[in-house]
């Protein structure tokens, strides 16, 4: 047994264990606030290598980090448990489910991608050059502010924890070149993949790939960018609660019937804990970008492409989005009108 990660524990000591894996730039203690609203669970929140109290443990790739997490779970005699990984944590959670499937009951994959990002050849060296500056606390706080996370948010504690610039550089480089499309198809546990609807196109494409190609997987979009769990905390709490509830077993059977690689019309179903929205979309080419159809979906109120927002902007009937007046109406009529316009 080698080095073990430092683990924060929040919630009820007698609750069901759940593993939370934090994003980069922070440490495991950021889960304290979000966990308070999740009921009687025992949250295990390790500081991943290079961050927090595990800052002295080198980050040697997502596979090595996943092995460290597995060793830490073995040391604590943890049973197979739900894993919630966000950003950096999503890649570690993915590798944990792939390399140690007996440790993972189900996986929530938040704001990550499983295909290499275009431009990684120049973005990687640039990130490595800027890492010493980006790892400073001042730069980290400015970055959180740009993402819409204000001071006082449970996701932005007074103490961000230690951050190794070498680990930050390696995390960014490994994420840019993360390629796991084939590995995703072999996952055996249920997967819920979620991202903000204004994230990088590679992350949005990953949501479609999860839904189209990964058994027992579902992919959903939340209103917002990469920091949507922090900017929409109530939605995050409701989503995690639904994920941890046994209802997930039947929810995952109703998968989104949309394929971005198939050139024909489909109905896209967007699931939330309380409501369902549908919109029609039609692919133009066989390998079209998942990103290009974002304006075709009917979103939650408040999203920039929701019917209300389109109506305010005078673009409710622009040939690509359904009429705002149809958001509460007959879906079959909406389908026929959309079909006639095309």
CSV table of C-alpha atoms in Angstrom, one decimal:
chain,number,residue,atom,x,y,z
A,1,UNK,CA,0.0,0.0,0.0
A,2,UNK,CA,1.5,3.3,-1.1
A,3,UNK,CA,0.5,6.9,-0.3
A,4,UNK,CA,-3.1,7.4,0.6
A,5,UNK,CA,-5.1,10.5,-0.2
A,6,UNK,CA,-6.4,12.8,2.5
A,7,UNK,CA,-10.2,12.3,2.7
A,8,UNK,CA,-12.8,14.8,4.1
A,9,UNK,CA,-16.0,13.3,5.5
A,10,UNK,CA,-19.2,15.3,5.6
A,11,UNK,CA,-22.8,14.4,6.3
A,12,UNK,CA,-24.1,11.6,8.5
A,13,UNK,CA,-21.5,9.1,9.7
A,14,UNK,CA,-24.2,6.4,9.5
A,15,UNK,CA,-25.5,7.4,6.0
A,16,UNK,CA,-24.9,5.6,2.8
A,17,UNK,CA,-21.3,6.4,1.5
A,18,UNK,CA,-21.0,8.5,-1.7
A,19,UNK,CA,-17.7,9.5,-3.3
A,20,UNK,CA,-17.3,13.1,-4.5
A,21,UNK,CA,-14.3,14.0,-6.7
A,22,UNK,CA,-13.5,17.7,-6.9
A,23,UNK,CA,-12.5,19.9,-9.9
A,24,UNK,CA,-9.1,21.3,-10.3
A,25,UNK,CA,-8.0,24.6,-8.6
A,26,UNK,CA,-9.8,23.5,-5.3
A,27,UNK,CA,-9.8,20.5,-2.9
A,28,UNK,CA,-12.2,18.1,-1.4
A,29,UNK,CA,-13.5,20.5,1.3
A,30,UNK,CA,-15.5,22.5,-1.3
A,31,UNK,CA,-18.2,19.7,-1.1
A,32,UNK,CA,-19.1,20.7,2.4
A,33,UNK,CA,-21.7,23.2,1.4
A,34,UNK,CA,-23.4,21.2,-1.4
A,35,UNK,CA,-23.5,18.0,0.7
A,36,UNK,CA,-25.5,19.8,3.5
A,37,UNK,CA,-28.6,19.7,1.3
A,38,UNK,CA,-28.4,16.1,0.2
A,39,UNK,CA,-29.9,14.4,3.2
A,40,UNK,CA,-28.6,11.5,5.2
A,41,UNK,CA,-25.5,10.5,3.2
A,42,UNK,CA,-21.9,10.0,4.2
A,43,UNK,CA,-19.8,12.0,1.7
A,44,UNK,CA,-16.2,10.9,1.1
A,45,UNK,CA,-14.4,13.8,-0.5
A,46,UNK,CA,-10.7,13.1,-1.1
A,47,UNK,CA,-8.1,15.7,-1.9
A,48,UNK,CA,-6.9,14.5,-5.3
A,49,UNK,CA,-3.1,14.6,-6.0
A,50,UNK,CA,-1.6,18.0,-6.2
A,51,UNK,CA,-4.4,19.8,-4.3
A,52,UNK,CA,-5.4,20.4,-0.7
A,53,UNK,CA,-3.7,18.2,1.9
A,54,UNK,CA,-2.6,15.8,-0.9
A,55,UNK,CA,-0.5,18.5,-2.6
A,56,UNK,CA,2.7,16.6,-2.0
A,57,UNK,CA,1.4,13.5,-3.9
A,58,UNK,CA,2.4,13.8,-7.5
A,59,UNK,CA,-0.2,13.8,-10.2
A,60,UNK,CA,0.9,11.2,-12.7
A,61,UNK,CA,-2.1,10.8,-14.9
A,62,UNK,CA,-5.8,10.0,-14.5
A,63,UNK,CA,-5.1,6.2,-14.4
A,64,UNK,CA,-2.7,6.6,-11.5
A,65,UNK,CA,-5.0,8.9,-9.6
A,66,UNK,CA,-7.9,6.5,-10.0
A,67,UNK,CA,-5.7,3.7,-8.6
A,68,UNK,CA,-4.9,5.9,-5.6
A,69,UNK,CA,-8.6,6.6,-5.0
A,70,UNK,CA,-9.3,2.8,-5.2
A,71,UNK,CA,-6.6,2.1,-2.6
A,72,UNK,CA,-8.1,4.8,-0.4
A,73,UNK,CA,-11.5,3.2,-0.6
A,74,UNK,CA,-10.0,-0.3,0.2
A,75,UNK,CA,-8.3,1.2,3.2
A,76,UNK,CA,-11.7,2.5,4.5
A,77,UNK,CA,-13.5,-0.8,3.7
A,78,UNK,CA,-15.9,1.2,1.5
A,79,UNK,CA,-18.5,-0.9,-0.4
A,80,UNK,CA,-19.4,-0.3,-4.1
A,81,UNK,CA,-20.7,3.3,-4.0
A,82,UNK,CA,-22.0,6.0,-6.2
A,83,UNK,CA,-19.3,8.3,-7.6
A,84,UNK,CA,-19.9,12.0,-8.5
A,85,UNK,CA,-17.0,13.5,-10.4
A,86,UNK,CA,-16.9,17.1,-11.6
A,87,UNK,CA,-14.4,18.4,-14.2
A,88,UNK,CA,-11.0,17.0,-13.0
A,89,UNK,CA,-13.0,14.6,-10.9
A,90,UNK,CA,-15.0,13.4,-13.8
A,91,UNK,CA,-12.0,12.0,-15.6
A,92,UNK,CA,-10.8,10.3,-12.4
A,93,UNK,CA,-14.2,8.9,-11.8
A,94,UNK,CA,-14.4,7.6,-15.3
A,95,UNK,CA,-11.0,5.8,-15.0
A,96,UNK,CA,-12.1,4.5,-11.6
A,97,UNK,CA,-15.2,2.9,-13.1
A,98,UNK,CA,-13.1,1.5,-16.0
A,99,UNK,CA,-10.2,0.1,-14.0
A,100,UNK,CA,-12.0,-0.8,-10.7
A,101,UNK,CA,-15.6,-1.6,-11.7
A,102,UNK,CA,-16.3,-3.4,-8.4
A,103,UNK,CA,-15.8,-0.1,-6.5
A,104,UNK,CA,-18.3,1.9,-8.5
A,105,UNK,CA,-22.1,1.4,-8.2
A,106,UNK,CA,-23.0,4.2,-10.6
A,107,UNK,CA,-21.2,7.2,-12.0
A,108,UNK,CA,-22.2,10.9,-12.5
A,109,UNK,CA,-19.9,12.4,-15.1
A,110,UNK,CA,-20.1,16.2,-14.8
A,111,UNK,CA,-18.6,18.6,-17.4
A,112,UNK,CA,-15.9,16.4,-18.9
A,113,UNK,CA,-15.2,15.0,-22.4
A,114,UNK,CA,-14.1,11.7,-23.8
A,115,UNK,CA,-12.6,12.8,-27.1
A,116,UNK,CA,-9.5,14.8,-27.6
A,117,UNK,CA,-10.1,18.6,-27.9
A,118,UNK,CA,-9.1,20.1,-31.2
A,119,UNK,CA,-6.2,22.4,-30.8
A,120,UNK,CA,-4.7,20.4,-27.9
A,121,UNK,CA,-1.3,20.5,-29.6
A,122,UNK,CA,-1.0,24.3,-28.9
A,123,UNK,CA,-3.3,24.7,-25.9
A,124,UNK,CA,-1.3,22.2,-23.9
A,125,UNK,CA,2.1,24.1,-24.1
A,126,UNK,CA,0.3,27.4,-23.4
A,127,UNK,CA,-1.4,26.0,-20.3
A,128,UNK,CA,1.9,24.6,-19.1
A,129,UNK,CA,3.6,28.0,-19.5
A,130,UNK,CA,0.8,29.8,-17.6
A,131,UNK,CA,0.3,27.2,-14.9
A,132,UNK,CA,2.5,28.9,-12.3
A,133,UNK,CA,0.4,32.0,-12.6
A,134,UNK,CA,-3.0,30.2,-12.8
A,135,UNK,CA,-2.2,28.2,-9.6
A,136,UNK,CA,-1.9,31.4,-7.5
A,137,UNK,CA,-4.8,32.1,-5.2
A,138,UNK,CA,-5.5,35.5,-6.8
A,139,UNK,CA,-5.7,34.0,-10.3
A,140,UNK,CA,-7.9,31.2,-9.0
A,141,UNK,CA,-10.4,33.6,-7.4
A,142,UNK,CA,-10.5,35.7,-10.5
A,143,UNK,CA,-11.2,32.6,-12.5
A,144,UNK,CA,-14.1,31.6,-10.3
A,145,UNK,CA,-15.5,35.1,-10.6
A,146,UNK,CA,-15.4,34.9,-14.4
A,147,UNK,CA,-17.3,31.7,-14.2
A,148,UNK,CA,-20.0,33.4,-12.2
A,149,UNK,CA,-19.1,32.1,-8.7
A,150,UNK,CA,-19.5,35.0,-6.3
A,151,UNK,CA,-17.7,35.4,-2.9
A,152,UNK,CA,-19.9,33.8,-0.2
A,153,UNK,CA,-20.9,30.9,-2.4
A,154,UNK,CA,-20.6,27.5,-0.7
A,155,UNK,CA,-18.5,26.6,-3.7
A,156,UNK,CA,-16.0,29.3,-3.0
A,157,UNK,CA,-14.7,28.9,0.6
A,158,UNK,CA,-12.4,31.3,2.3
A,159,UNK,CA,-9.6,28.8,2.1
A,160,UNK,CA,-9.2,27.3,-1.4
A,161,UNK,CA,-6.6,24.9,-0.3
A,162,UNK,CA,-3.1,24.3,-1.7
A,163,UNK,CA,-2.7,24.0,-5.4
A,164,UNK,CA,0.4,22.6,-7.1
A,165,UNK,CA,1.1,24.4,-10.5
A,166,UNK,CA,2.8,21.2,-11.7
A,167,UNK,CA,-0.3,19.2,-10.9
A,168,UNK,CA,-2.6,21.8,-12.5
A,169,UNK,CA,-0.5,21.7,-15.7
A,170,UNK,CA,-0.6,17.9,-15.9
A,171,UNK,CA,-4.4,17.9,-15.2
A,172,UNK,CA,-5.0,20.4,-18.0
A,173,UNK,CA,-2.7,18.6,-20.5
A,174,UNK,CA,-4.3,15.2,-19.7
A,175,UNK,CA,-7.8,16.5,-20.0
A,176,UNK,CA,-7.1,18.2,-23.4
A,177,UNK,CA,-5.8,14.8,-24.8
A,178,UNK,CA,-8.3,12.6,-22.9
A,179,UNK,CA,-9.5,10.0,-25.4
A,180,UNK,CA,-11.8,7.3,-24.0
A,181,UNK,CA,-14.7,6.8,-26.5
A,182,UNK,CA,-14.0,3.1,-26.9
A,183,UNK,CA,-13.5,2.7,-23.1
A,184,UNK,CA,-16.8,4.4,-22.4
A,185,UNK,CA,-18.6,1.7,-24.4
A,186,UNK,CA,-17.2,-1.0,-22.1
A,187,UNK,CA,-18.4,0.7,-18.8
A,188,UNK,CA,-20.7,-1.7,-16.9
A,189,UNK,CA,-22.2,0.7,-14.3
A,190,UNK,CA,-25.1,3.1,-15.0
A,191,UNK,CA,-23.8,6.6,-16.0
A,192,UNK,CA,-25.4,10.0,-15.9
A,193,UNK,CA,-23.5,12.5,-17.9
A,194,UNK,CA,-24.3,16.2,-17.4
A,195,UNK,CA,-22.8,19.4,-18.8
A,196,UNK,CA,-23.8,23.1,-19.1
A,197,UNK,CA,-25.4,24.1,-22.3
A,198,UNK,CA,-22.7,26.8,-22.9
A,199,UNK,CA,-19.7,24.5,-22.4
A,200,UNK,CA,-17.0,23.7,-25.0
A,201,UNK,CA,-18.3,21.9,-28.1
A,202,UNK,CA,-16.2,18.8,-27.3
A,203,UNK,CA,-18.0,18.4,-23.9
A,204,UNK,CA,-21.4,18.8,-25.7
A,205,UNK,CA,-20.4,16.2,-28.2
A,206,UNK,CA,-19.5,13.9,-25.4
A,207,UNK,CA,-23.0,14.2,-24.0
A,208,UNK,CA,-24.4,12.9,-27.3
A,209,UNK,CA,-21.8,10.1,-27.5
A,210,UNK,CA,-22.7,8.9,-24.0
A,211,UNK,CA,-26.3,8.8,-24.8
A,212,UNK,CA,-25.8,7.2,-28.3
A,213,UNK,CA,-23.1,4.7,-27.6
A,214,UNK,CA,-22.7,3.9,-23.9
A,215,UNK,CA,-24.9,1.2,-22.4
A,216,UNK,CA,-27.0,2.2,-19.3
A,217,UNK,CA,-26.1,5.8,-19.9
A,218,UNK,CA,-28.1,9.0,-20.1
A,219,UNK,CA,-26.9,12.5,-21.0
A,220,UNK,CA,-28.5,15.8,-20.0
A,221,UNK,CA,-27.7,19.5,-20.3
A,222,UNK,CA,-28.1,22.1,-17.6
A,223,UNK,CA,-28.5,25.9,-18.2
A,224,UNK,CA,-25.1,27.5,-17.7
A,225,UNK,CA,-21.5,27.0,-18.4
A,226,UNK,CA,-18.7,24.9,-16.8
A,227,UNK,CA,-19.7,26.2,-13.3
A,228,UNK,CA,-23.4,25.3,-13.6
A,229,UNK,CA,-23.4,23.3,-10.3
A,230,UNK,CA,-22.3,26.5,-8.5
A,231,UNK,CA,-24.5,28.9,-10.4
A,232,UNK,CA,-27.6,26.7,-10.2
A,233,UNK,CA,-27.1,25.1,-6.8
A,234,UNK,CA,-30.8,24.1,-6.4
A,235,UNK,CA,-30.8,22.3,-9.7
A,236,UNK,CA,-27.5,20.5,-8.8
A,237,UNK,CA,-29.0,19.4,-5.4
A,238,UNK,CA,-32.2,18.1,-7.1
A,239,UNK,CA,-30.1,16.3,-9.8
A,240,UNK,CA,-27.8,14.6,-7.3
A,241,UNK,CA,-30.7,13.6,-5.1
A,242,UNK,CA,-32.4,12.0,-8.1
A,243,UNK,CA,-29.1,10.3,-9.1
A,244,UNK,CA,-28.7,8.8,-5.6
A,245,UNK,CA,-32.4,7.7,-5.4
A,246,UNK,CA,-33.3,4.2,-6.7
A,247,UNK,CA,-35.6,5.9,-9.3
A,248,UNK,CA,-32.4,6.2,-11.4
A,249,UNK,CA,-32.8,2.5,-12.3
A,250,UNK,CA,-35.9,3.2,-14.3
A,251,UNK,CA,-35.0,6.7,-15.4
A,252,UNK,CA,-31.9,5.4,-17.3
A,253,UNK,CA,-34.1,3.1,-19.4
A,254,UNK,CA,-35.7,6.1,-21.1
A,255,UNK,CA,-32.7,7.3,-23.1
A,256,UNK,CA,-32.6,10.4,-25.3
A,257,UNK,CA,-33.6,9.1,-28.8
A,258,UNK,CA,-31.3,11.5,-30.6
A,259,UNK,CA,-28.2,10.6,-32.6
A,260,UNK,CA,-25.9,13.3,-33.9
A,261,UNK,CA,-24.4,10.8,-36.4
A,262,UNK,CA,-27.7,9.8,-38.0
A,263,UNK,CA,-29.0,12.2,-40.8
A,264,UNK,CA,-32.7,12.0,-40.0
A,265,UNK,CA,-35.2,13.8,-37.8
A,266,UNK,CA,-35.6,12.9,-34.1
A,267,UNK,CA,-37.3,14.2,-31.0
A,268,UNK,CA,-34.9,15.4,-28.3
A,269,UNK,CA,-36.1,14.8,-24.8
A,270,UNK,CA,-34.4,16.8,-22.0
A,271,UNK,CA,-35.0,15.3,-18.5
A,272,UNK,CA,-35.0,17.2,-15.3
A,273,UNK,CA,-36.1,16.1,-11.8
A,274,UNK,CA,-39.4,17.8,-12.3
A,275,UNK,CA,-40.1,18.6,-15.9
A,276,UNK,CA,-39.7,17.2,-19.5
A,277,UNK,CA,-39.2,19.4,-22.6
A,278,UNK,CA,-39.1,18.3,-26.2
A,279,UNK,CA,-38.0,20.0,-29.4
A,280,UNK,CA,-37.4,18.8,-32.9
A,281,UNK,CA,-34.0,18.8,-34.5
A,282,UNK,CA,-32.7,17.5,-37.9
A,283,UNK,CA,-29.1,16.7,-38.7
A,284,UNK,CA,-27.8,18.3,-41.9
A,285,UNK,CA,-24.7,16.1,-42.4
A,286,UNK,CA,-23.7,12.7,-41.1
A,287,UNK,CA,-21.0,13.9,-38.8
A,288,UNK,CA,-22.4,17.2,-37.8
A,289,UNK,CA,-21.4,19.0,-34.6
A,290,UNK,CA,-23.5,18.5,-31.5
A,291,UNK,CA,-22.9,22.1,-30.8
A,292,UNK,CA,-24.7,23.5,-33.8
A,293,UNK,CA,-28.1,22.2,-32.7
A,294,UNK,CA,-28.1,24.0,-29.3
A,295,UNK,CA,-30.5,26.7,-30.7
A,296,UNK,CA,-33.0,24.1,-31.7
A,297,UNK,CA,-33.8,22.9,-28.2
A,298,UNK,CA,-36.6,24.1,-26.0
A,299,UNK,CA,-34.8,24.9,-22.7
A,300,UNK,CA,-35.7,25.7,-19.1
A,301,UNK,CA,-36.9,29.2,-18.4
A,302,UNK,CA,-34.0,31.4,-17.9
A,303,UNK,CA,-31.8,29.8,-20.6
A,304,UNK,CA,-30.8,32.1,-23.4
A,305,UNK,CA,-32.5,30.0,-26.0
A,306,UNK,CA,-35.7,29.3,-24.0
A,307,UNK,CA,-39.0,30.2,-25.7
A,308,UNK,CA,-39.4,33.2,-23.4
A,309,UNK,CA,-36.0,34.5,-24.2
A,310,UNK,CA,-36.5,34.0,-27.9
A,311,UNK,CA,-39.8,35.7,-27.8
A,312,UNK,CA,-38.3,38.7,-26.0
A,313,UNK,CA,-35.6,38.8,-28.6
A,314,UNK,CA,-38.1,38.7,-31.4
A,315,UNK,CA,-36.7,35.4,-32.7
A,316,UNK,CA,-39.4,33.0,-31.6
A,317,UNK,CA,-40.2,31.9,-35.2
A,318,UNK,CA,-36.8,32.0,-36.9
A,319,UNK,CA,-37.1,28.6,-38.7
A,320,UNK,CA,-34.9,26.8,-36.2
A,321,UNK,CA,-36.7,27.0,-32.9
A,322,UNK,CA,-40.3,26.2,-32.0
A,323,UNK,CA,-42.8,29.0,-31.4
A,324,UNK,CA,-42.8,30.3,-27.9
A,325,UNK,CA,-46.6,30.0,-27.9
A,326,UNK,CA,-46.2,26.2,-28.4
A,327,UNK,CA,-44.2,25.6,-25.2
A,328,UNK,CA,-47.4,24.6,-23.4
A,329,UNK,CA,-49.3,23.4,-26.4
A,330,UNK,CA,-49.8,20.4,-28.7
A,331,UNK,CA,-46.4,18.8,-29.5
A,332,UNK,CA,-47.7,17.1,-32.6
A,333,UNK,CA,-48.9,20.4,-34.1
A,334,UNK,CA,-45.5,21.9,-33.2
A,335,UNK,CA,-43.8,19.0,-35.0
A,336,UNK,CA,-45.9,19.5,-38.1
A,337,UNK,CA,-45.3,23.3,-38.2
A,338,UNK,CA,-41.5,22.8,-37.7
A,339,UNK,CA,-41.6,20.2,-40.5
A,340,UNK,CA,-43.5,22.5,-42.8
A,341,UNK,CA,-41.0,25.3,-42.3
A,342,UNK,CA,-38.1,23.0,-43.3
